[in-house]
mmCIF file of C-alpha atoms in Angstrom:
data_model
loop_
_atom_site.group_PDB
_atom_site.id
_atom_site.type_symbol
_atom_site.label_atom_id
_atom_site.label_comp_id
_atom_site.label_asym_id
_atom_site.label_seq_id
_atom_site.Cartn_x
_atom_site.Cartn_y
_atom_site.Cartn_z
ATOM 1 C CA MET A 1 -166.390 -70.729 40.805
ATOM 2 C CA SER A 2 -166.627 -67.827 38.372
ATOM 3 C CA ARG A 3 -167.048 -68.628 34.701
ATOM 4 C CA TYR A 4 -164.963 -65.605 33.715
ATOM 5 C CA THR A 5 -161.241 -65.205 34.302
ATOM 6 C CA SER A 6 -159.087 -62.084 34.342
ATOM 7 C CA GLU A 7 -158.245 -62.922 30.728
ATOM 8 C CA ASP A 8 -161.946 -62.732 29.818
ATOM 9 C CA LEU A 9 -162.251 -59.347 31.530
ATOM 10 C CA ALA A 10 -159.160 -57.885 29.861
ATOM 11 C CA ARG A 11 -159.445 -54.833 27.603
ATOM 12 C CA ARG A 12 -157.009 -54.013 24.792
ATOM 13 C CA ASP A 13 -156.289 -50.666 26.397
ATOM 14 C CA ALA A 14 -155.259 -51.903 29.813
ATOM 15 C CA THR A 15 -155.140 -48.351 31.195
ATOM 16 C CA ASP A 16 -158.946 -48.241 30.882
ATOM 17 C CA THR A 17 -159.681 -49.233 34.468
ATOM 18 C CA ALA A 18 -162.909 -48.925 36.420
ATOM 19 C CA ASP A 19 -163.607 -46.106 38.831
ATOM 20 C CA PRO A 20 -163.406 -47.629 42.338
ATOM 21 C CA GLN A 21 -166.770 -46.023 43.080
ATOM 22 C CA ASP A 22 -168.444 -47.595 40.039
ATOM 23 C CA PRO A 23 -170.488 -50.597 41.274
ATOM 24 C CA ARG A 24 -171.027 -52.025 37.802
ATOM 25 C CA SER A 25 -169.456 -55.239 36.544
ATOM 26 C CA PRO A 26 -167.177 -55.066 33.446
ATOM 27 C CA PHE A 27 -169.978 -56.509 31.316
ATOM 28 C CA GLU A 28 -172.458 -53.915 32.562
ATOM 29 C CA VAL A 29 -169.930 -51.271 31.495
ATOM 30 C CA ASP A 30 -169.710 -52.922 28.050
ATOM 31 C CA ARG A 31 -173.487 -52.937 27.709
ATOM 32 C CA ALA A 32 -173.660 -49.244 28.630
ATOM 33 C CA ARG A 33 -170.935 -48.329 26.143
ATOM 34 C CA ILE A 34 -172.827 -50.075 23.351
ATOM 35 C CA ILE A 35 -176.143 -48.409 24.229
ATOM 36 C CA HIS A 36 -174.524 -44.965 24.326
ATOM 37 C CA SER A 37 -172.656 -45.431 21.027
ATOM 38 C CA SER A 38 -173.670 -43.485 17.935
ATOM 39 C CA ALA A 39 -173.747 -46.722 15.921
ATOM 40 C CA PHE A 40 -176.441 -48.079 18.245
ATOM 41 C CA ARG A 41 -178.536 -44.921 17.931
ATOM 42 C CA ARG A 42 -178.347 -45.080 14.144
ATOM 43 C CA LEU A 43 -180.055 -48.478 14.177
ATOM 44 C CA GLN A 44 -183.338 -46.614 14.680
ATOM 45 C CA GLY A 45 -182.999 -45.423 11.084
ATOM 46 C CA LYS A 46 -182.033 -48.724 9.468
ATOM 47 C CA THR A 47 -184.341 -51.206 7.756
ATOM 48 C CA GLN A 48 -185.273 -54.548 9.271
ATOM 49 C CA ILE A 49 -187.671 -55.769 6.562
ATOM 50 C CA PHE A 50 -190.079 -52.892 6.068
ATOM 51 C CA GLY A 51 -188.460 -49.584 5.215
ATOM 52 C CA VAL A 52 -188.065 -47.025 7.965
ATOM 53 C CA GLY A 53 -191.131 -44.796 7.914
ATOM 54 C CA GLU A 54 -193.443 -47.470 6.481
ATOM 55 C CA GLY A 55 -195.447 -47.361 9.698
ATOM 56 C CA ASP A 56 -195.040 -46.966 13.431
ATOM 57 C CA PHE A 57 -195.740 -50.649 14.139
ATOM 58 C CA PHE A 58 -192.947 -52.386 12.229
ATOM 59 C CA ARG A 59 -189.517 -53.241 13.605
ATOM 60 C CA THR A 60 -186.347 -51.342 12.819
ATOM 61 C CA ARG A 61 -182.829 -52.649 13.459
ATOM 62 C CA LEU A 62 -182.935 -50.863 16.809
ATOM 63 C CA THR A 63 -186.148 -52.409 18.127
ATOM 64 C CA HIS A 64 -185.072 -55.795 16.764
ATOM 65 C CA SER A 65 -181.768 -55.523 18.656
ATOM 66 C CA MET A 66 -183.569 -54.619 21.877
ATOM 67 C CA GLU A 67 -185.950 -57.567 21.488
ATOM 68 C CA THR A 68 -183.032 -59.869 20.737
ATOM 69 C CA ALA A 69 -181.351 -58.733 23.965
ATOM 70 C CA GLN A 70 -184.494 -59.467 25.964
ATOM 71 C CA ILE A 71 -184.763 -62.952 24.478
ATOM 72 C CA GLY A 72 -181.051 -63.497 25.084
ATOM 73 C CA LYS A 73 -181.582 -62.606 28.738
ATOM 74 C CA GLY A 74 -184.446 -65.097 28.959
ATOM 75 C CA LEU A 75 -182.292 -67.833 27.438
ATOM 76 C CA VAL A 76 -179.479 -67.178 29.910
ATOM 77 C CA LEU A 77 -181.795 -67.204 32.916
ATOM 78 C CA PHE A 78 -183.206 -70.526 31.752
ATOM 79 C CA VAL A 79 -179.995 -72.367 30.780
ATOM 80 C CA ASN A 80 -178.215 -71.162 33.928
ATOM 81 C CA LYS A 81 -180.482 -73.606 35.787
ATOM 82 C CA THR A 82 -178.976 -76.576 33.962
ATOM 83 C CA PRO A 83 -176.475 -78.845 35.788
ATOM 84 C CA GLU A 84 -173.772 -78.111 33.205
ATOM 85 C CA LEU A 85 -173.612 -74.478 34.341
ATOM 86 C CA ALA A 86 -173.918 -75.094 38.081
ATOM 87 C CA GLY A 87 -171.484 -72.867 39.920
ATOM 88 C CA ALA A 88 -170.339 -71.091 36.759
ATOM 89 C CA PRO A 89 -173.371 -69.265 35.333
ATOM 90 C CA ILE A 90 -173.365 -67.251 32.142
ATOM 91 C CA SER A 91 -173.450 -63.484 32.611
ATOM 92 C CA VAL A 92 -176.812 -61.987 31.657
ATOM 93 C CA GLU A 93 -175.179 -58.593 31.082
ATOM 94 C CA LEU A 94 -172.590 -60.085 28.736
ATOM 95 C CA VAL A 95 -175.202 -61.746 26.535
ATOM 96 C CA GLU A 96 -177.366 -58.619 26.571
ATOM 97 C CA ALA A 97 -174.364 -56.578 25.415
ATOM 98 C CA ALA A 98 -173.634 -58.995 22.568
ATOM 99 C CA CYS A 99 -177.280 -59.030 21.473
ATOM 100 C CA LEU A 100 -177.495 -55.239 21.503
ATOM 101 C CA ALA A 101 -174.331 -55.062 19.375
ATOM 102 C CA HIS A 102 -175.064 -57.892 16.948
ATOM 103 C CA ASP A 103 -176.489 -55.701 14.137
ATOM 104 C CA LEU A 104 -174.348 -52.565 14.466
ATOM 105 C CA GLY A 105 -172.507 -53.375 11.234
ATOM 106 C CA HIS A 106 -175.601 -53.481 9.038
ATOM 107 C CA PRO A 107 -175.572 -50.776 6.342
ATOM 108 C CA PRO A 108 -178.639 -48.857 5.136
ATOM 109 C CA PHE A 109 -181.337 -50.803 3.275
ATOM 110 C CA GLY A 110 -180.706 -54.133 4.956
ATOM 111 C CA HIS A 111 -179.151 -57.075 3.165
ATOM 112 C CA ASN A 112 -179.376 -55.354 -0.210
ATOM 113 C CA GLY A 113 -177.146 -52.579 1.086
ATOM 114 C CA GLU A 114 -174.795 -55.260 2.393
ATOM 115 C CA ALA A 115 -174.687 -56.989 -0.995
ATOM 116 C CA ALA A 116 -174.042 -53.683 -2.774
ATOM 117 C CA LEU A 117 -171.063 -52.858 -0.548
ATOM 118 C CA GLN A 118 -169.682 -56.382 -0.948
ATOM 119 C CA ALA A 119 -169.832 -56.028 -4.738
ATOM 120 C CA MET A 120 -167.938 -52.737 -4.495
ATOM 121 C CA MET A 121 -165.370 -54.042 -1.990
ATOM 122 C CA HIS A 122 -164.945 -57.519 -3.496
ATOM 123 C CA ALA A 123 -161.339 -56.894 -4.551
ATOM 124 C CA TYR A 124 -160.473 -54.689 -1.569
ATOM 125 C CA GLY A 125 -161.124 -56.801 1.501
ATOM 126 C CA GLY A 126 -164.872 -57.366 1.169
ATOM 127 C CA PHE A 127 -167.822 -56.248 3.247
ATOM 128 C CA GLU A 128 -169.873 -58.295 5.704
ATOM 129 C CA ALA A 129 -172.104 -56.981 8.484
ATOM 130 C CA ASN A 130 -170.640 -59.087 11.318
ATOM 131 C CA ALA A 131 -167.104 -58.219 10.255
ATOM 132 C CA GLN A 132 -168.199 -54.586 10.248
ATOM 133 C CA ASN A 133 -169.564 -55.046 13.800
ATOM 134 C CA LEU A 134 -166.072 -55.870 14.952
ATOM 135 C CA ARG A 135 -164.627 -52.878 13.116
ATOM 136 C CA ILE A 136 -167.168 -50.531 14.706
ATOM 137 C CA LEU A 137 -166.656 -51.862 18.226
ATOM 138 C CA THR A 138 -162.854 -51.873 18.072
ATOM 139 C CA ARG A 139 -161.982 -48.983 15.724
ATOM 140 C CA LEU A 140 -164.707 -46.659 14.494
ATOM 141 C CA GLU A 141 -166.481 -45.748 17.724
ATOM 142 C CA SER A 142 -164.352 -43.234 19.628
ATOM 143 C CA LYS A 143 -164.739 -44.046 23.321
ATOM 144 C CA ARG A 144 -161.018 -44.855 23.590
ATOM 145 C CA GLU A 145 -158.622 -43.606 20.932
ATOM 146 C CA GLU A 146 -157.468 -46.456 18.643
ATOM 147 C CA PHE A 147 -159.489 -49.045 20.605
ATOM 148 C CA GLY A 148 -163.077 -48.126 19.751
ATOM 149 C CA LEU A 149 -165.331 -48.886 22.703
ATOM 150 C CA ASN A 150 -162.526 -50.946 24.276
ATOM 151 C CA LEU A 151 -164.836 -53.768 25.300
ATOM 152 C CA THR A 152 -163.747 -56.791 27.271
ATOM 153 C CA ARG A 153 -162.372 -59.815 25.449
ATOM 154 C CA ALA A 154 -165.386 -61.911 26.516
ATOM 155 C CA THR A 155 -167.887 -59.426 25.053
ATOM 156 C CA LEU A 156 -166.032 -59.241 21.740
ATOM 157 C CA ARG A 157 -165.940 -63.045 21.615
ATOM 158 C CA ALA A 158 -169.690 -63.125 22.261
ATOM 159 C CA VAL A 159 -170.320 -60.793 19.318
ATOM 160 C CA LEU A 160 -168.039 -62.799 17.019
ATOM 161 C CA LYS A 161 -169.923 -65.246 14.788
ATOM 162 C CA TYR A 162 -167.518 -66.118 11.969
ATOM 163 C CA LEU A 163 -163.994 -67.436 12.422
ATOM 164 C CA GLU A 164 -162.592 -67.374 8.872
ATOM 165 C CA PRO A 165 -160.866 -64.420 7.177
ATOM 166 C CA TYR A 166 -162.329 -62.884 4.045
ATOM 167 C CA SER A 167 -159.453 -64.091 1.850
ATOM 168 C CA ALA A 168 -160.098 -67.738 2.758
ATOM 169 C CA ARG A 169 -163.814 -67.451 2.048
ATOM 170 C CA LYS A 170 -163.143 -65.587 -1.196
ATOM 171 C CA ARG A 171 -160.746 -68.278 -2.466
ATOM 172 C CA ALA A 172 -163.404 -70.931 -1.930
ATOM 173 C CA ARG A 173 -165.922 -69.002 -4.044
ATOM 174 C CA THR A 174 -165.999 -69.465 -7.834
ATOM 175 C CA GLY A 175 -168.348 -68.576 -10.660
ATOM 176 C CA PRO A 176 -169.406 -65.445 -12.541
ATOM 177 C CA LYS A 177 -171.338 -64.023 -9.575
ATOM 178 C CA ALA A 178 -168.706 -64.719 -6.924
ATOM 179 C CA HIS A 179 -168.213 -60.996 -6.328
ATOM 180 C CA LEU A 180 -171.867 -60.637 -5.307
ATOM 181 C CA ALA A 181 -171.748 -63.247 -2.534
ATOM 182 C CA VAL A 182 -171.636 -61.837 1.005
ATOM 183 C CA GLU A 183 -169.003 -63.943 2.754
ATOM 184 C CA LYS A 184 -169.396 -64.944 6.401
ATOM 185 C CA CYS A 185 -166.048 -63.741 7.633
ATOM 186 C CA TYR A 186 -163.894 -61.243 9.440
ATOM 187 C CA TYR A 187 -161.664 -58.783 7.593
ATOM 188 C CA ASP A 188 -158.082 -59.900 6.924
ATOM 189 C CA GLN A 189 -156.707 -56.687 8.387
ATOM 190 C CA ASP A 190 -158.299 -57.694 11.706
ATOM 191 C CA GLU A 191 -156.177 -60.838 12.004
ATOM 192 C CA PRO A 192 -154.067 -59.440 14.902
ATOM 193 C CA LEU A 193 -157.250 -58.339 16.657
ATOM 194 C CA MET A 194 -158.769 -61.787 16.159
ATOM 195 C CA ALA A 195 -155.695 -63.406 17.700
ATOM 196 C CA TRP A 196 -156.159 -61.201 20.773
ATOM 197 C CA ILE A 197 -159.913 -61.861 21.037
ATOM 198 C CA ARG A 198 -159.640 -65.610 20.642
ATOM 199 C CA ALA A 199 -156.415 -65.861 22.657
ATOM 200 C CA ASP A 200 -155.688 -68.830 20.336
ATOM 201 C CA GLY A 201 -155.287 -72.216 22.044
ATOM 202 C CA ASP A 202 -158.493 -73.681 23.434
ATOM 203 C CA ARG A 203 -160.336 -70.442 22.660
ATOM 204 C CA ALA A 204 -160.223 -71.022 18.910
ATOM 205 C CA GLY A 205 -163.948 -71.836 18.649
ATOM 206 C CA ARG A 206 -167.054 -69.746 19.225
ATOM 207 C CA SER A 207 -168.083 -68.994 22.772
ATOM 208 C CA LEU A 208 -171.269 -70.336 24.315
ATOM 209 C CA GLU A 209 -172.404 -66.733 24.777
ATOM 210 C CA SER A 210 -172.024 -66.174 21.029
ATOM 211 C CA GLU A 211 -174.199 -69.214 20.323
ATOM 212 C CA ILE A 212 -176.865 -67.838 22.658
ATOM 213 C CA MET A 213 -176.710 -64.448 20.945
ATOM 214 C CA GLU A 214 -177.230 -66.023 17.525
ATOM 215 C CA TRP A 215 -180.088 -68.242 18.703
ATOM 216 C CA ALA A 216 -181.770 -65.223 20.361
ATOM 217 C CA ASP A 217 -181.427 -63.375 17.043
ATOM 218 C CA ASP A 218 -182.985 -66.291 15.141
ATOM 219 C CA ILE A 219 -185.910 -66.456 17.562
ATOM 220 C CA ALA A 220 -186.431 -62.695 17.559
ATOM 221 C CA TYR A 221 -186.529 -62.095 13.854
ATOM 222 C CA SER A 222 -188.421 -65.279 12.948
ATOM 223 C CA VAL A 223 -191.189 -64.622 15.481
ATOM 224 C CA HIS A 224 -191.377 -60.832 15.305
ATOM 225 C CA ASP A 225 -191.146 -60.736 11.516
ATOM 226 C CA LEU A 226 -194.109 -63.122 11.565
ATOM 227 C CA GLU A 227 -196.032 -60.594 13.662
ATOM 228 C CA ASP A 228 -195.073 -57.805 11.259
ATOM 229 C CA GLY A 229 -196.123 -59.955 8.309
ATOM 230 C CA LEU A 230 -199.488 -60.765 9.858
ATOM 231 C CA HIS A 231 -200.084 -57.121 10.751
ATOM 232 C CA SER A 232 -199.211 -55.946 7.230
ATOM 233 C CA GLY A 233 -201.389 -58.560 5.538
ATOM 234 C CA LEU A 234 -198.438 -60.083 3.692
ATOM 235 C CA ILE A 235 -198.961 -63.409 5.492
ATOM 236 C CA ILE A 236 -202.520 -64.747 5.219
ATOM 237 C CA PRO A 237 -204.010 -68.287 5.421
ATOM 238 C CA GLU A 238 -204.834 -68.377 1.709
ATOM 239 C CA HIS A 239 -201.149 -68.360 0.812
ATOM 240 C CA PHE A 240 -200.778 -71.866 2.200
ATOM 241 C CA ASN A 241 -203.230 -73.287 -0.319
ATOM 242 C CA ASN A 242 -200.858 -72.222 -3.084
ATOM 243 C CA LEU A 243 -198.618 -75.244 -3.618
ATOM 244 C CA ARG A 244 -196.068 -73.313 -5.657
ATOM 245 C CA LEU A 245 -195.485 -70.895 -2.757
ATOM 246 C CA VAL A 246 -195.426 -73.601 -0.109
ATOM 247 C CA GLU A 247 -192.967 -75.712 -2.124
ATOM 248 C CA ARG A 248 -190.601 -72.733 -2.143
ATOM 249 C CA MET A 249 -191.036 -72.400 1.622
ATOM 250 C CA ALA A 250 -190.287 -76.070 2.225
ATOM 251 C CA GLU A 251 -187.177 -75.895 0.042
ATOM 252 C CA TYR A 252 -185.905 -72.799 1.847
ATOM 253 C CA ALA A 253 -186.630 -74.299 5.279
ATOM 254 C CA GLY A 254 -184.681 -77.419 4.309
ATOM 255 C CA LYS A 255 -181.640 -75.271 3.530
ATOM 256 C CA ARG A 256 -181.998 -73.514 6.906
ATOM 257 C CA GLY A 257 -181.857 -76.625 9.045
ATOM 258 C CA ALA A 258 -185.261 -78.299 8.669
ATOM 259 C CA ILE A 259 -183.856 -81.236 6.720
ATOM 260 C CA GLY A 260 -186.491 -83.114 4.747
ATOM 261 C CA CYS A 261 -189.098 -80.395 5.213
ATOM 262 C CA ASP A 262 -192.016 -80.817 2.825
ATOM 263 C CA VAL A 263 -195.244 -79.073 1.887
ATOM 264 C CA ALA A 264 -197.333 -81.025 4.388
ATOM 265 C CA GLU A 265 -195.087 -80.041 7.313
ATOM 266 C CA VAL A 266 -195.205 -76.343 6.432
ATOM 267 C CA GLN A 267 -198.973 -76.417 5.955
ATOM 268 C CA ALA A 268 -199.554 -78.272 9.222
ATOM 269 C CA PHE A 269 -197.336 -75.898 11.196
ATOM 270 C CA MET A 270 -198.931 -72.770 9.765
ATOM 271 C CA ALA A 271 -202.400 -74.245 10.337
ATOM 272 C CA ARG A 272 -201.476 -74.465 14.041
ATOM 273 C CA VAL A 273 -200.276 -70.855 13.913
ATOM 274 C CA PHE A 274 -203.494 -69.567 12.363
ATOM 275 C CA ALA A 275 -205.573 -71.655 14.770
ATOM 276 C CA GLN A 276 -204.280 -69.308 17.475
ATOM 277 C CA LEU A 277 -205.695 -66.343 15.546
ATOM 278 C CA PRO A 278 -209.471 -67.010 15.472
ATOM 279 C CA GLY A 279 -210.166 -63.321 14.909
ATOM 280 C CA GLY A 280 -213.066 -61.206 16.078
ATOM 281 C CA SER A 281 -212.662 -57.509 16.650
ATOM 282 C CA ALA A 282 -209.510 -55.656 15.609
ATOM 283 C CA LEU A 283 -208.517 -55.393 19.261
ATOM 284 C CA ARG A 284 -209.024 -59.119 19.826
ATOM 285 C CA LEU A 285 -206.905 -59.985 16.773
ATOM 286 C CA LYS A 286 -204.139 -57.705 18.037
ATOM 287 C CA GLU A 287 -204.212 -59.471 21.405
ATOM 288 C CA GLN A 288 -204.140 -62.872 19.693
ATOM 289 C CA ARG A 289 -201.096 -61.944 17.628
ATOM 290 C CA LYS A 290 -199.276 -60.738 20.708
ATOM 291 C CA ARG A 291 -200.168 -63.924 22.597
ATOM 292 C CA LEU A 292 -198.943 -65.992 19.636
ATOM 293 C CA THR A 293 -195.528 -64.307 19.627
ATOM 294 C CA SER A 294 -195.200 -64.795 23.386
ATOM 295 C CA THR A 295 -196.083 -68.485 23.051
ATOM 296 C CA LEU A 296 -193.561 -69.092 20.262
ATOM 297 C CA ILE A 297 -190.751 -67.290 22.099
ATOM 298 C CA HIS A 298 -191.482 -69.052 25.394
ATOM 299 C CA ALA A 299 -191.470 -72.454 23.686
ATOM 300 C CA ALA A 300 -188.098 -71.704 22.071
ATOM 301 C CA ILE A 301 -186.540 -70.625 25.377
ATOM 302 C CA ILE A 302 -187.727 -73.528 27.524
ATOM 303 C CA ASN A 303 -186.651 -76.028 24.858
ATOM 304 C CA THR A 304 -183.059 -74.792 24.842
ATOM 305 C CA GLY A 305 -180.307 -76.374 26.904
ATOM 306 C CA VAL A 306 -176.568 -76.845 27.186
ATOM 307 C CA THR A 307 -174.573 -79.975 26.386
ATOM 308 C CA ARG A 308 -170.969 -80.919 27.089
ATOM 309 C CA GLY A 309 -169.004 -82.496 24.248
ATOM 310 C CA GLU A 310 -166.307 -85.137 24.452
ATOM 311 C CA SER A 311 -163.666 -82.420 24.711
ATOM 312 C CA GLY A 312 -165.497 -80.918 27.675
ATOM 313 C CA ALA A 313 -166.564 -77.820 25.724
ATOM 314 C CA LEU A 314 -170.114 -76.592 26.271
ATOM 315 C CA SER A 315 -172.465 -75.848 23.414
ATOM 316 C CA LEU A 316 -176.078 -74.807 23.012
ATOM 317 C CA ALA A 317 -178.648 -77.517 22.316
ATOM 318 C CA MET A 318 -182.038 -76.725 20.819
ATOM 319 C CA ASP A 319 -185.051 -79.005 20.603
ATOM 320 C CA GLU A 320 -185.280 -80.301 17.047
ATOM 321 C CA GLY A 321 -188.970 -79.478 16.761
ATOM 322 C CA VAL A 322 -188.408 -75.865 17.791
ATOM 323 C CA ARG A 323 -185.415 -75.564 15.455
ATOM 324 C CA ARG A 324 -187.579 -76.769 12.558
ATOM 325 C CA GLN A 325 -190.326 -74.309 13.464
ATOM 326 C CA VAL A 326 -187.869 -71.405 13.443
ATOM 327 C CA ALA A 327 -186.556 -72.566 10.053
ATOM 328 C CA MET A 328 -190.101 -72.743 8.672
ATOM 329 C CA LEU A 329 -190.929 -69.269 9.985
ATOM 330 C CA LYS A 330 -187.822 -67.930 8.250
ATOM 331 C CA ALA A 331 -188.954 -69.642 5.055
ATOM 332 C CA VAL A 332 -192.478 -68.250 5.249
ATOM 333 C CA GLU A 333 -191.122 -64.755 5.800
ATOM 334 C CA PHE A 334 -188.566 -65.077 3.014
ATOM 335 C CA VAL A 335 -191.107 -66.163 0.419
ATOM 336 C CA LEU A 336 -194.048 -63.976 1.450
ATOM 337 C CA MET A 337 -192.281 -60.878 2.789
ATOM 338 C CA ILE A 338 -188.669 -60.526 1.736
ATOM 339 C CA ARG A 339 -189.366 -61.641 -1.855
ATOM 340 C CA ASN A 340 -192.683 -59.781 -2.100
ATOM 341 C CA PRO A 341 -192.562 -57.144 -4.883
ATOM 342 C CA ARG A 342 -193.823 -54.537 -2.399
ATOM 343 C CA VAL A 343 -190.522 -55.079 -0.571
ATOM 344 C CA THR A 344 -188.123 -56.057 -3.374
ATOM 345 C CA THR A 345 -188.829 -52.991 -5.514
ATOM 346 C CA LEU A 346 -187.830 -50.716 -2.642
ATOM 347 C CA GLU A 347 -184.821 -52.920 -1.877
ATOM 348 C CA TYR A 348 -183.715 -52.567 -5.485
ATOM 349 C CA LYS A 349 -183.752 -48.808 -5.104
ATOM 350 C CA GLY A 350 -181.772 -49.076 -1.861
ATOM 351 C CA ARG A 351 -179.131 -51.215 -3.534
ATOM 352 C CA LEU A 352 -178.886 -48.749 -6.408
ATOM 353 C CA ILE A 353 -178.470 -45.811 -3.994
ATOM 354 C CA VAL A 354 -175.668 -47.527 -2.061
ATOM 355 C CA THR A 355 -173.879 -48.514 -5.265
ATOM 356 C CA GLN A 356 -174.094 -45.033 -6.772
ATOM 357 C CA LEU A 357 -172.945 -43.368 -3.557
ATOM 358 C CA PHE A 358 -169.940 -45.673 -3.357
ATOM 359 C CA ARG A 359 -168.939 -45.055 -6.967
ATOM 360 C CA ALA A 360 -169.195 -41.288 -6.608
ATOM 361 C CA LEU A 361 -167.203 -41.129 -3.378
ATOM 362 C CA ALA A 362 -164.619 -43.687 -4.534
ATOM 363 C CA GLN A 363 -163.965 -41.838 -7.790
ATOM 364 C CA ASP A 364 -163.493 -38.477 -6.060
ATOM 365 C CA ASP A 365 -159.707 -38.150 -5.690
ATOM 366 C CA SER A 366 -159.956 -35.121 -3.384
ATOM 367 C CA GLY A 367 -162.078 -36.504 -0.567
ATOM 368 C CA ASP A 368 -164.014 -33.235 -0.589
ATOM 369 C CA LEU A 369 -167.402 -34.961 -0.905
ATOM 370 C CA LEU A 370 -166.986 -36.555 2.515
ATOM 371 C CA PRO A 371 -167.927 -34.981 5.859
ATOM 372 C CA GLU A 372 -164.994 -33.288 7.579
ATOM 373 C CA ASP A 373 -164.324 -35.967 10.198
ATOM 374 C CA VAL A 374 -164.442 -38.750 7.578
ATOM 375 C CA ARG A 375 -162.189 -36.762 5.262
ATOM 376 C CA GLU A 376 -159.534 -36.628 7.974
ATOM 377 C CA SER A 377 -159.454 -40.438 7.991
ATOM 378 C CA TRP A 378 -159.487 -40.440 4.178
ATOM 379 C CA ASP A 379 -156.492 -38.062 4.038
ATOM 380 C CA GLU A 380 -154.410 -40.370 6.222
ATOM 381 C CA VAL A 381 -154.706 -43.217 3.691
ATOM 382 C CA ARG A 382 -155.318 -41.331 0.438
ATOM 383 C CA HIS A 383 -152.369 -43.045 -1.312
ATOM 384 C CA ASP A 384 -153.449 -46.549 -0.233
ATOM 385 C CA GLU A 385 -156.391 -47.534 -2.443
ATOM 386 C CA PRO A 386 -157.767 -50.460 -0.363
ATOM 387 C CA GLN A 387 -157.619 -48.400 2.832
ATOM 388 C CA ARG A 388 -159.080 -45.326 1.126
ATOM 389 C CA LEU A 389 -162.004 -47.370 -0.187
ATOM 390 C CA ARG A 390 -162.450 -48.885 3.265
ATOM 391 C CA VAL A 391 -162.963 -45.376 4.654
ATOM 392 C CA VAL A 392 -165.612 -44.735 1.991
ATOM 393 C CA CYS A 393 -167.221 -48.088 2.787
ATOM 394 C CA ASP A 394 -167.233 -47.337 6.531
ATOM 395 C CA TYR A 395 -168.936 -44.012 5.898
ATOM 396 C CA ILE A 396 -171.693 -45.434 3.696
ATOM 397 C CA ALA A 397 -172.235 -48.445 5.965
ATOM 398 C CA GLY A 398 -172.775 -46.095 8.898
ATOM 399 C CA LEU A 399 -175.516 -44.086 7.177
ATOM 400 C CA THR A 400 -179.153 -44.537 8.079
ATOM 401 C CA ASP A 401 -181.619 -45.156 5.257
ATOM 402 C CA LEU A 402 -182.745 -41.510 5.334
ATOM 403 C CA ALA A 403 -179.188 -40.138 5.438
ATOM 404 C CA ALA A 404 -178.268 -42.255 2.417
ATOM 405 C CA LEU A 405 -181.346 -41.013 0.547
ATOM 406 C CA LYS A 406 -180.474 -37.409 1.365
ATOM 407 C CA MET A 407 -176.852 -37.817 0.303
ATOM 408 C CA TYR A 408 -177.940 -39.466 -2.940
ATOM 409 C CA ALA A 409 -180.409 -36.658 -3.662
ATOM 410 C CA ARG A 410 -177.771 -34.036 -2.861
ATOM 411 C CA LEU A 411 -175.279 -35.552 -5.311
ATOM 412 C CA PHE A 412 -177.546 -36.646 -8.150
ATOM 413 C CA GLU A 413 -180.864 -34.766 -8.123
ATOM 414 C CA PRO A 414 -180.936 -31.207 -9.527
ATOM 415 C CA GLY A 415 -182.316 -28.575 -7.198
ATOM 416 C CA VAL A 416 -181.881 -30.669 -4.063
ATOM 417 C CA GLY A 417 -179.538 -29.620 -1.259
ATOM 418 C CA SER A 418 -178.476 -26.469 0.509
ATOM 419 C CA MET A 419 -175.264 -25.123 2.022
ATOM 420 C CA GLN A 420 -177.131 -25.126 5.322
ATOM 421 C CA ASP A 421 -177.664 -28.911 5.277
ATOM 422 C CA GLU A 422 -175.746 -30.900 7.862
ATOM 423 C CA LEU A 423 -173.589 -33.685 6.442
#
């Protein structure tokens, strides 16, 4: 029995049919379309934690997405052996496609760029990276006119993480800084698209493939950001003797799923981590770090399973110990890396650049500051302010870190820029 029906394999443009000589499955086609998209290529120039160009060792959004896809594949191969999936296995290619696509919507300069665009778009439909993923896959990429990459319904469902519209999330948010909060949502204007993707009825919830994609993402960035932190020297054993720092880690981990996490638990876990890094030569330490990441990822995969609820719906089940370890790794990285002044000062600059670019392009009532292809989209909606600002937002969100820096310098720094520059 196949897990996927004709409804799952449907594309919004039904005339987009496979070549009879093409041996690939529909999900293999989806994966290829994502890999060949310009949005996927641009991930090589977008920040993960360390800025692009900080060194040739650290992850970018592109390498992170590739590693997430590999972990997602490992999870599928493992959980497909469980009795709950007997006879109806999950497609490896589908999960790989979703993992490769999961970060396409991230703007330049990471989460600070995301927060800057949300502040600018607060009153005009908001900005959120996963919502932008959907917009890229179904509108902005030009494989099929008006349908984006025209992926299958199942692949779009696997990419979809959040099931509430922006307006509902916005109404629930109060306080003086409500406009700064990045809502976990989809855009209201995508409501008809969401109805098609979810097919309503019993498909109202997230798919199992989407849960696997998100868990693969959690594993990838928690473990690989640890490796980057160790390599950079931002995570060292001495930090865990500082109670003030470890208290912050325990508090953060508690908010990320490790309920009741305390200083002793964080210290004990990180002591086990550092015990696997006894040191020696530089080459030996490099090998030890690589072995550590492999061990952590393997443990997460083999301690993941599938359960069937009372309604009969399947969901992902993770070992509680592994879930807590992932939460603690996130906390360690947040406190020692993401909030480190060596990182935050550059993030501040990135947020400022995105904000200034948006203001300049939004205030230009001619559209002449935009590249020609973007200006064509701008012209079509020039008298509709929310849609016009959405075009500006789409353009900035699609920029790499370097492209945003160059555009900023061209607009605001005297003596920078030439008529020969490509926009």
